[in-house]
Amino acid sequence: MHEFAITAIGQDRPGIVAGFTEVLLALGCNLADCSMSLLRNEFAMILLVESPQEVGADRLNTALEEPARRFDLVVTTREFEDVPGPEGDVPFVVSVYGKDRPGIVHAVSRALADMDVNITDLRSHLVGGDLYAMILDVAVPPALAPEEVAARLQAISRDLGVSLTFRSTEAAEL
Amino acid sequence: MPVRPVLIYPHPMLKSVAAACEYVDDEIRALAVDLLETMRHYPRTVGLAAPQIGVPLRLIAVDVTGHPKATVCHGPMVIVNPEVVTGEGSEIGREGCLSLPSITADVRRAKRIFVKGFTLAGDEVSAETSGFEARAIQHEVDHLDGILILDRVASPAEVFPRRQK
């Protein structure tokens, strides 16, 4: 078995997912994790796919040329190996919002990177003309005090003139 | 047998409606002990329903004692044939489930609830609660009706994969 990470992006229209996955199914591939989103009118897909041993990169790329042409998609494929991630990270969510200006994502992500805090999900929207809103899921290493991360982020949000909240999303077991 | 194995989805019992307990007898009381002990065996676990340990009866255990998110706490509770009347308000919170160990999900629950049922002595009992304790009770009562957190999420962005412990 091979594992591929496939991305595809193009102008949205009905039928992209059906047309694209039809080709993967015909190759005998199985879809594992997928994320697909529509931003304005651009539809983007990330698919982690398990392919049979005899379906390598060349066969996969050749087969995907047809739906790429039909739907005018930019497609990339990359073979990857599943490696275990870090253990014990604590999940937090960060909301950042305020008047739009260049550099908000960069300042927040730079600060997180400097503290070795990993971003696991990020969504942002520019709405109503100039309100910028960004929500991030982050993983704080167990050795790092959440208060320290919160204080650092608050200092940055003051510099940027935006609002920021940092809160735990650790789930209780039920 | 105190700590019992917890059923993992897709076990069919997790998607079935549990039967009401007809009597509160020694068998039910023994089941309640196992339910509490199994719940306490797992870290950060604040509730468990009988179907999760393989018994298709309407019995739940909840204990939010000492949990940082708990604003109201009735201590350890076992409720036989629990019924929930949802009250005012709703809020979204992240929930994990021992029966769906590889995800957590954001679920909208009523903020305030009124719960009634029977104690292990067979007496009628009722309580009003809110916040995290109300969330835990609503989650457990859902188990009695074969409803899991994946049945409650409003959008795919509300489901989060996590590493198996």
mmCIF file of C-alpha atoms in Angstrom:
data_model
loop_
_atom_site.group_PDB
_atom_site.id
_atom_site.type_symbol
_atom_site.label_atom_id
_atom_site.label_comp_id
_atom_site.label_asym_id
_atom_site.label_seq_id
_atom_site.Cartn_x
_atom_site.Cartn_y
_atom_site.Cartn_z
ATOM 1 C CA MET A 1 0.000 0.000 0.000
ATOM 2 C CA HIS A 2 1.073 3.582 -0.725
ATOM 3 C CA GLU A 3 -0.210 6.674 1.037
ATOM 4 C CA PHE A 4 -0.623 9.907 -0.898
ATOM 5 C CA ALA A 5 -1.531 13.425 0.125
ATOM 6 C CA ILE A 6 -3.463 14.997 -2.754
ATOM 7 C CA THR A 7 -4.513 18.623 -3.054
ATOM 8 C CA ALA A 8 -6.795 20.085 -5.711
ATOM 9 C CA ILE A 9 -8.126 23.597 -6.088
ATOM 10 C CA GLY A 10 -10.265 25.338 -8.658
ATOM 11 C CA GLN A 11 -13.349 27.445 -9.297
ATOM 12 C CA ASP A 12 -16.307 25.858 -7.568
ATOM 13 C CA ARG A 13 -19.120 24.026 -9.350
ATOM 14 C CA PRO A 14 -21.251 20.983 -8.519
ATOM 15 C CA GLY A 15 -19.668 17.618 -9.334
ATOM 16 C CA ILE A 16 -16.010 18.219 -8.449
ATOM 17 C CA VAL A 17 -15.940 15.800 -5.499
ATOM 18 C CA ALA A 18 -17.946 13.135 -7.333
ATOM 19 C CA GLY A 19 -15.817 13.393 -10.488
ATOM 20 C CA PHE A 20 -12.526 13.391 -8.615
ATOM 21 C CA THR A 21 -13.306 10.541 -6.210
ATOM 22 C CA GLU A 22 -14.730 8.423 -9.054
ATOM 23 C CA VAL A 23 -11.227 8.255 -10.542
ATOM 24 C CA LEU A 24 -9.673 7.348 -7.170
ATOM 25 C CA LEU A 25 -12.263 4.621 -6.610
ATOM 26 C CA ALA A 26 -11.617 3.144 -10.069
ATOM 27 C CA LEU A 27 -7.927 2.863 -9.133
ATOM 28 C CA GLY A 28 -8.871 0.898 -6.014
ATOM 29 C CA CYS A 29 -7.892 3.737 -3.654
ATOM 30 C CA ASN A 30 -9.412 4.277 -0.226
ATOM 31 C CA LEU A 31 -9.991 7.796 1.155
ATOM 32 C CA ALA A 32 -8.730 8.298 4.687
ATOM 33 C CA ASP A 33 -8.815 11.860 6.092
ATOM 34 C CA CYS A 34 -10.166 14.653 3.890
ATOM 35 C CA SER A 35 -10.708 18.348 4.320
ATOM 36 C CA MET A 36 -12.598 20.320 1.684
ATOM 37 C CA SER A 37 -13.576 23.962 1.855
ATOM 38 C CA LEU A 38 -15.109 26.675 -0.237
ATOM 39 C CA LEU A 39 -13.442 30.070 0.226
ATOM 40 C CA ARG A 40 -15.417 32.688 -1.724
ATOM 41 C CA ASN A 41 -15.770 30.749 -5.003
ATOM 42 C CA GLU A 42 -12.538 28.735 -4.797
ATOM 43 C CA PHE A 43 -13.034 25.099 -3.807
ATOM 44 C CA ALA A 44 -10.019 23.344 -2.250
ATOM 45 C CA MET A 45 -9.591 19.715 -1.281
ATOM 46 C CA ILE A 46 -6.929 17.926 0.732
ATOM 47 C CA LEU A 47 -7.229 14.149 0.608
ATOM 48 C CA LEU A 48 -5.148 11.476 2.303
ATOM 49 C CA VAL A 49 -5.506 8.422 0.101
ATOM 50 C CA GLU A 50 -4.410 4.801 0.482
ATOM 51 C CA SER A 51 -3.618 3.241 -2.879
ATOM 52 C CA PRO A 52 -2.983 -0.437 -3.729
ATOM 53 C CA GLN A 53 0.660 -1.491 -4.084
ATOM 54 C CA GLU A 54 0.473 -1.472 -7.883
ATOM 55 C CA VAL A 55 -0.825 2.127 -7.999
ATOM 56 C CA GLY A 56 2.237 4.334 -7.587
ATOM 57 C CA ALA A 57 2.737 8.046 -8.186
ATOM 58 C CA ASP A 58 2.877 7.748 -11.980
ATOM 59 C CA ARG A 59 -0.401 5.876 -12.368
ATOM 60 C CA LEU A 60 -2.109 8.148 -9.857
ATOM 61 C CA ASN A 61 -0.919 11.345 -11.568
ATOM 62 C CA THR A 62 -1.916 10.047 -15.005
ATOM 63 C CA ALA A 63 -5.387 9.078 -13.807
ATOM 64 C CA LEU A 64 -5.969 12.459 -12.153
ATOM 65 C CA GLU A 65 -5.204 14.373 -15.360
ATOM 66 C CA GLU A 66 -8.714 13.757 -16.684
ATOM 67 C CA PRO A 67 -10.704 15.263 -13.770
ATOM 68 C CA ALA A 68 -8.099 18.035 -13.460
ATOM 69 C CA ARG A 69 -8.770 19.033 -17.082
ATOM 70 C CA ARG A 70 -12.539 18.573 -16.861
ATOM 71 C CA PHE A 71 -12.904 20.752 -13.755
ATOM 72 C CA ASP A 72 -9.911 23.054 -14.400
ATOM 73 C CA LEU A 73 -8.228 22.063 -11.120
ATOM 74 C CA VAL A 74 -4.642 22.535 -10.004
ATOM 75 C CA VAL A 75 -3.695 19.120 -8.557
ATOM 76 C CA THR A 76 -0.660 18.050 -6.552
ATOM 77 C CA THR A 77 0.182 14.604 -5.199
ATOM 78 C CA ARG A 78 2.813 13.631 -2.679
ATOM 79 C CA GLU A 79 3.610 10.223 -1.249
ATOM 80 C CA PHE A 80 4.023 10.308 2.523
ATOM 81 C CA GLU A 81 4.739 8.038 5.438
ATOM 82 C CA ASP A 82 2.612 8.227 8.564
ATOM 83 C CA VAL A 83 4.811 9.376 11.416
ATOM 84 C CA PRO A 84 3.456 9.675 14.964
ATOM 85 C CA GLY A 85 3.083 13.255 16.192
ATOM 86 C CA PRO A 86 4.161 14.589 19.585
ATOM 87 C CA GLU A 87 2.345 13.244 22.630
ATOM 88 C CA GLY A 88 0.839 15.105 25.551
ATOM 89 C CA ASP A 89 0.172 18.378 23.728
ATOM 90 C CA VAL A 90 -2.710 20.340 25.244
ATOM 91 C CA PRO A 91 -5.320 21.769 22.846
ATOM 92 C CA PHE A 92 -6.289 25.461 22.984
ATOM 93 C CA VAL A 93 -8.298 27.681 20.684
ATOM 94 C CA VAL A 94 -7.281 31.242 19.837
ATOM 95 C CA SER A 95 -9.734 33.815 18.436
ATOM 96 C CA VAL A 96 -8.295 36.958 16.918
ATOM 97 C CA TYR A 97 -10.469 39.679 15.447
ATOM 98 C CA GLY A 98 -10.419 43.362 14.699
ATOM 99 C CA LYS A 99 -9.982 45.938 11.976
ATOM 100 C CA ASP A 100 -8.159 44.328 9.062
ATOM 101 C CA ARG A 101 -4.514 45.193 8.431
ATOM 102 C CA PRO A 102 -1.632 43.289 6.852
ATOM 103 C CA GLY A 103 0.447 41.224 9.279
ATOM 104 C CA ILE A 104 -2.080 39.819 11.771
ATOM 105 C CA VAL A 105 -1.585 36.171 10.773
ATOM 106 C CA HIS A 106 2.151 36.624 10.595
ATOM 107 C CA ALA A 107 2.533 38.265 14.019
ATOM 108 C CA VAL A 108 0.385 35.657 15.786
ATOM 109 C CA SER A 109 1.909 32.676 13.994
ATOM 110 C CA ARG A 110 5.461 33.981 14.520
ATOM 111 C CA ALA A 111 4.862 34.235 18.267
ATOM 112 C CA LEU A 112 3.379 30.732 18.377
ATOM 113 C CA ALA A 113 6.269 29.290 16.361
ATOM 114 C CA ASP A 114 8.825 30.949 18.629
ATOM 115 C CA MET A 115 7.204 29.184 21.601
ATOM 116 C CA ASP A 116 7.088 25.866 19.692
ATOM 117 C CA VAL A 117 3.282 25.921 19.754
ATOM 118 C CA ASN A 118 1.898 24.066 16.729
ATOM 119 C CA ILE A 119 -1.075 25.362 14.701
ATOM 120 C CA THR A 120 -3.386 22.415 13.906
ATOM 121 C CA ASP A 121 -6.237 24.316 12.230
ATOM 122 C CA LEU A 122 -6.697 27.883 11.063
ATOM 123 C CA ARG A 123 -9.689 29.578 9.499
ATOM 124 C CA SER A 124 -9.979 33.256 8.793
ATOM 125 C CA HIS A 125 -12.454 35.501 7.078
ATOM 126 C CA LEU A 126 -12.444 39.078 5.932
ATOM 127 C CA VAL A 127 -16.037 40.165 6.398
ATOM 128 C CA GLY A 128 -18.121 43.299 6.199
ATOM 129 C CA GLY A 129 -15.396 45.265 4.434
ATOM 130 C CA ASP A 130 -12.720 45.452 7.092
ATOM 131 C CA LEU A 131 -13.497 43.082 9.979
ATOM 132 C CA TYR A 132 -10.875 40.373 10.040
ATOM 133 C CA ALA A 133 -11.620 37.275 12.140
ATOM 134 C CA MET A 134 -9.277 34.321 12.604
ATOM 135 C CA ILE A 135 -9.821 31.180 14.684
ATOM 136 C CA LEU A 136 -6.885 28.838 15.344
ATOM 137 C CA ASP A 137 -6.607 25.461 17.022
ATOM 138 C CA VAL A 138 -3.190 25.134 18.586
ATOM 139 C CA ALA A 139 -1.309 22.413 20.467
ATOM 140 C CA VAL A 140 0.707 23.625 23.454
ATOM 141 C CA PRO A 141 3.637 21.368 24.459
ATOM 142 C CA PRO A 142 3.172 19.969 27.981
ATOM 143 C CA ALA A 143 6.329 21.676 29.273
ATOM 144 C CA LEU A 144 5.035 25.158 28.383
ATOM 145 C CA ALA A 145 2.770 27.057 30.817
ATOM 146 C CA PRO A 146 -0.485 28.107 29.085
ATOM 147 C CA GLU A 147 -0.373 31.406 31.051
ATOM 148 C CA GLU A 148 2.901 32.237 29.325
ATOM 149 C CA VAL A 149 1.388 31.618 25.890
ATOM 150 C CA ALA A 150 -1.680 33.693 26.814
ATOM 151 C CA ALA A 151 0.435 36.614 28.050
ATOM 152 C CA ARG A 152 2.606 36.626 24.943
ATOM 153 C CA LEU A 153 -0.416 36.547 22.634
ATOM 154 C CA GLN A 154 -2.172 39.317 24.564
ATOM 155 C CA ALA A 155 0.907 41.531 24.215
ATOM 156 C CA ILE A 156 0.884 40.960 20.453
ATOM 157 C CA SER A 157 -2.830 41.682 20.118
ATOM 158 C CA ARG A 158 -2.321 44.998 21.947
ATOM 159 C CA ASP A 159 0.448 45.927 19.489
ATOM 160 C CA LEU A 160 -1.825 45.011 16.570
ATOM 161 C CA GLY A 161 -4.872 46.746 18.053
ATOM 162 C CA VAL A 162 -7.027 43.612 17.740
ATOM 163 C CA SER A 163 -9.015 41.498 20.221
ATOM 164 C CA LEU A 164 -7.728 38.081 21.218
ATOM 165 C CA THR A 165 -8.915 35.268 23.471
ATOM 166 C CA PHE A 166 -6.991 32.120 24.349
ATOM 167 C CA ARG A 167 -8.926 29.273 25.944
ATOM 168 C CA SER A 168 -8.627 25.580 26.686
ATOM 169 C CA THR A 169 -10.585 23.122 24.592
ATOM 170 C CA GLU A 170 -9.583 20.019 26.470
ATOM 171 C CA ALA A 171 -12.626 17.787 26.343
ATOM 172 C CA ALA A 172 -14.064 15.903 29.285
ATOM 173 C CA GLU A 173 -14.671 12.206 28.768
ATOM 174 C CA LEU A 174 -18.289 11.140 28.948
ATOM 175 C CA MET B 1 -16.596 -7.597 38.378
ATOM 176 C CA PRO B 2 -16.029 -3.939 39.112
ATOM 177 C CA VAL B 3 -14.319 -2.165 36.175
ATOM 178 C CA ARG B 4 -15.990 -3.374 32.994
ATOM 179 C CA PRO B 5 -14.800 -2.992 29.403
ATOM 180 C CA VAL B 6 -16.245 0.057 27.617
ATOM 181 C CA LEU B 7 -17.906 -0.645 24.274
ATOM 182 C CA ILE B 8 -16.450 1.186 21.303
ATOM 183 C CA TYR B 9 -18.478 2.309 18.290
ATOM 184 C CA PRO B 10 -19.534 0.561 15.959
ATOM 185 C CA HIS B 11 -20.844 -1.804 18.644
ATOM 186 C CA PRO B 12 -24.597 -1.957 17.839
ATOM 187 C CA MET B 13 -25.657 -1.425 21.473
ATOM 188 C CA LEU B 14 -24.328 2.149 21.255
ATOM 189 C CA LYS B 15 -26.906 2.900 18.554
ATOM 190 C CA SER B 16 -29.847 1.203 20.292
ATOM 191 C CA VAL B 17 -32.520 2.566 22.610
ATOM 192 C CA ALA B 18 -32.052 1.199 26.141
ATOM 193 C CA ALA B 19 -34.958 -0.308 28.108
ATOM 194 C CA ALA B 20 -36.336 1.265 31.281
ATOM 195 C CA CYS B 21 -35.385 -0.440 34.578
ATOM 196 C CA GLU B 22 -38.598 -2.028 35.863
ATOM 197 C CA TYR B 23 -37.423 -2.347 39.461
ATOM 198 C CA VAL B 24 -34.520 -0.973 41.431
ATOM 199 C CA ASP B 25 -33.142 -4.195 42.885
ATOM 200 C CA ASP B 26 -29.765 -5.583 43.953
ATOM 201 C CA GLU B 27 -28.890 -6.327 40.355
ATOM 202 C CA ILE B 28 -29.348 -2.660 39.425
ATOM 203 C CA ARG B 29 -27.418 -1.559 42.524
ATOM 204 C CA ALA B 30 -24.522 -3.859 41.567
ATOM 205 C CA LEU B 31 -24.612 -2.467 38.049
ATOM 206 C CA ALA B 32 -24.461 1.066 39.492
ATOM 207 C CA VAL B 33 -21.323 0.160 41.460
ATOM 208 C CA ASP B 34 -19.661 -1.139 38.299
ATOM 209 C CA LEU B 35 -20.746 1.939 36.352
ATOM 210 C CA LEU B 36 -19.187 4.280 38.942
ATOM 211 C CA GLU B 37 -16.013 2.208 39.250
ATOM 212 C CA THR B 38 -15.579 1.995 35.489
ATOM 213 C CA MET B 39 -16.149 5.754 35.187
ATOM 214 C CA ARG B 40 -13.521 6.446 37.863
ATOM 215 C CA HIS B 41 -11.072 4.057 36.250
ATOM 216 C CA TYR B 42 -10.667 6.331 33.210
ATOM 217 C CA PRO B 43 -8.897 9.683 33.551
ATOM 218 C CA ARG B 44 -10.958 12.907 33.143
ATOM 219 C CA THR B 45 -14.140 10.867 32.869
ATOM 220 C CA VAL B 46 -17.161 12.578 34.385
ATOM 221 C CA GLY B 47 -20.013 10.398 33.175
ATOM 222 C CA LEU B 48 -20.915 6.963 31.883
ATOM 223 C CA ALA B 49 -24.138 5.291 30.737
ATOM 224 C CA ALA B 50 -25.010 1.608 31.249
ATOM 225 C CA PRO B 51 -25.096 0.776 27.492
ATOM 226 C CA GLN B 52 -21.445 1.864 27.317
ATOM 227 C CA ILE B 53 -20.536 -1.068 29.575
ATOM 228 C CA GLY B 54 -22.745 -3.465 27.661
ATOM 229 C CA VAL B 55 -26.005 -3.268 29.641
ATOM 230 C CA PRO B 56 -28.972 -1.968 27.616
ATOM 231 C CA LEU B 57 -30.769 -0.372 30.577
ATOM 232 C CA ARG B 58 -31.630 3.246 31.411
ATOM 233 C CA LEU B 59 -29.065 4.004 34.093
ATOM 234 C CA ILE B 60 -26.407 6.743 34.142
ATOM 235 C CA ALA B 61 -23.576 7.872 36.408
ATOM 236 C CA VAL B 62 -22.268 11.457 36.483
ATOM 237 C CA ASP B 63 -19.696 13.058 38.761
ATOM 238 C CA VAL B 64 -18.211 16.471 37.947
ATOM 239 C CA THR B 65 -16.675 16.911 41.418
ATOM 240 C CA GLY B 66 -13.547 19.042 41.204
ATOM 241 C CA HIS B 67 -13.776 19.626 37.467
ATOM 242 C CA PRO B 68 -12.593 23.145 36.589
ATOM 243 C CA LYS B 69 -15.545 23.756 34.240
ATOM 244 C CA ALA B 70 -18.188 22.727 36.784
ATOM 245 C CA THR B 71 -20.230 25.619 38.172
ATOM 246 C CA VAL B 72 -22.922 23.476 39.790
ATOM 247 C CA CYS B 73 -22.072 20.093 41.315
ATOM 248 C CA HIS B 74 -24.326 17.552 42.995
ATOM 249 C CA GLY B 75 -21.412 15.176 43.649
ATOM 250 C CA PRO B 76 -21.512 11.567 42.470
ATOM 251 C CA MET B 77 -24.928 10.797 40.985
ATOM 252 C CA VAL B 78 -26.497 7.594 39.752
ATOM 253 C CA ILE B 79 -29.907 8.112 38.173
ATOM 254 C CA VAL B 80 -32.256 5.286 37.227
ATOM 255 C CA ASN B 81 -34.589 5.975 34.279
ATOM 256 C CA PRO B 82 -33.425 9.592 33.948
ATOM 257 C CA GLU B 83 -35.561 12.089 32.048
ATOM 258 C CA VAL B 84 -34.316 15.506 31.038
ATOM 259 C CA VAL B 85 -36.419 18.586 30.486
ATOM 260 C CA THR B 86 -34.256 21.189 28.805
ATOM 261 C CA GLY B 87 -34.518 24.684 30.088
ATOM 262 C CA GLU B 88 -33.364 28.083 28.951
ATOM 263 C CA GLY B 89 -30.221 28.831 27.004
ATOM 264 C CA SER B 90 -27.801 26.786 25.011
ATOM 265 C CA GLU B 91 -24.060 26.750 24.662
ATOM 266 C CA ILE B 92 -21.382 24.935 22.697
ATOM 267 C CA GLY B 93 -18.705 22.886 24.438
ATOM 268 C CA ARG B 94 -16.166 20.281 23.419
ATOM 269 C CA GLU B 95 -16.959 16.717 24.426
ATOM 270 C CA GLY B 96 -15.011 13.496 24.288
ATOM 271 C CA CYS B 97 -16.564 10.053 24.575
ATOM 272 C CA LEU B 98 -14.948 6.802 25.719
ATOM 273 C CA SER B 99 -17.007 5.012 23.081
ATOM 274 C CA LEU B 100 -15.621 7.230 20.269
ATOM 275 C CA PRO B 101 -11.996 7.458 21.436
ATOM 276 C CA SER B 102 -10.425 8.952 18.307
ATOM 277 C CA ILE B 103 -12.370 12.232 18.141
ATOM 278 C CA THR B 104 -13.714 15.096 20.173
ATOM 279 C CA ALA B 105 -16.569 17.282 18.978
ATOM 280 C CA ASP B 106 -18.178 20.626 19.709
ATOM 281 C CA VAL B 107 -21.753 19.992 20.776
ATOM 282 C CA ARG B 108 -24.579 22.436 21.513
ATOM 283 C CA ARG B 109 -26.394 21.604 24.768
ATOM 284 C CA ALA B 110 -29.037 23.277 26.889
ATOM 285 C CA LYS B 111 -27.466 25.494 29.560
ATOM 286 C CA ARG B 112 -30.021 24.705 32.243
ATOM 287 C CA ILE B 113 -31.889 21.444 32.659
ATOM 288 C CA PHE B 114 -34.323 19.799 34.989
ATOM 289 C CA VAL B 115 -33.623 16.089 35.468
ATOM 290 C CA LYS B 116 -35.801 13.541 37.188
ATOM 291 C CA GLY B 117 -35.622 9.810 37.778
ATOM 292 C CA PHE B 118 -35.109 7.338 40.609
ATOM 293 C CA THR B 119 -32.374 6.801 43.175
ATOM 294 C CA LEU B 120 -30.775 3.440 43.928
ATOM 295 C CA ALA B 121 -33.212 3.167 46.848
ATOM 296 C CA GLY B 122 -36.075 3.369 44.347
ATOM 297 C CA ASP B 123 -37.196 6.825 45.437
ATOM 298 C CA GLU B 124 -38.189 9.527 42.996
ATOM 299 C CA VAL B 125 -35.579 12.233 42.650
ATOM 300 C CA SER B 126 -35.317 15.473 40.731
ATOM 301 C CA ALA B 127 -32.709 18.178 40.397
ATOM 302 C CA GLU B 128 -32.059 21.365 38.546
ATOM 303 C CA THR B 129 -28.578 21.920 37.244
ATOM 304 C CA SER B 130 -26.653 23.932 34.693
ATOM 305 C CA GLY B 131 -23.436 24.348 32.776
ATOM 306 C CA PHE B 132 -20.949 21.502 32.730
ATOM 307 C CA GLU B 133 -22.948 19.160 34.967
ATOM 308 C CA ALA B 134 -26.033 19.683 32.787
ATOM 309 C CA ARG B 135 -23.900 18.969 29.700
ATOM 310 C CA ALA B 136 -22.647 15.688 31.213
ATOM 311 C CA ILE B 137 -26.182 14.540 32.073
ATOM 312 C CA GLN B 138 -27.461 15.392 28.581
ATOM 313 C CA HIS B 139 -24.577 13.447 27.018
ATOM 314 C CA GLU B 140 -25.307 10.369 29.156
ATOM 315 C CA VAL B 141 -29.067 10.444 28.563
ATOM 316 C CA ASP B 142 -28.306 10.626 24.823
ATOM 317 C CA HIS B 143 -26.470 7.294 25.201
ATOM 318 C CA LEU B 144 -29.718 5.732 26.475
ATOM 319 C CA ASP B 145 -31.357 6.724 23.196
ATOM 320 C CA GLY B 146 -28.498 5.566 20.960
ATOM 321 C CA ILE B 147 -27.403 9.147 20.224
ATOM 322 C CA LEU B 148 -23.656 9.884 19.989
ATOM 323 C CA ILE B 149 -21.823 13.213 19.748
ATOM 324 C CA LEU B 150 -21.384 12.679 16.004
ATOM 325 C CA ASP B 151 -25.200 12.815 15.745
ATOM 326 C CA ARG B 152 -25.155 16.257 17.376
ATOM 327 C CA VAL B 153 -22.457 18.184 15.516
ATOM 328 C CA ALA B 154 -23.727 21.004 13.344
ATOM 329 C CA SER B 155 -20.811 21.188 10.895
ATOM 330 C CA PRO B 156 -17.702 19.215 9.905
ATOM 331 C CA ALA B 157 -15.493 21.928 11.401
ATOM 332 C CA GLU B 158 -16.772 20.850 14.823
ATOM 333 C CA VAL B 159 -15.184 17.376 14.794
ATOM 334 C CA PHE B 160 -11.572 17.073 15.848
ATOM 335 C CA PRO B 161 -9.362 14.024 15.382
ATOM 336 C CA ARG B 162 -7.161 13.137 18.323
ATOM 337 C CA ARG B 163 -4.461 10.620 19.023
ATOM 338 C CA GLN B 164 -5.523 7.455 20.740
ATOM 339 C CA LYS B 165 -4.202 7.296 24.252
#
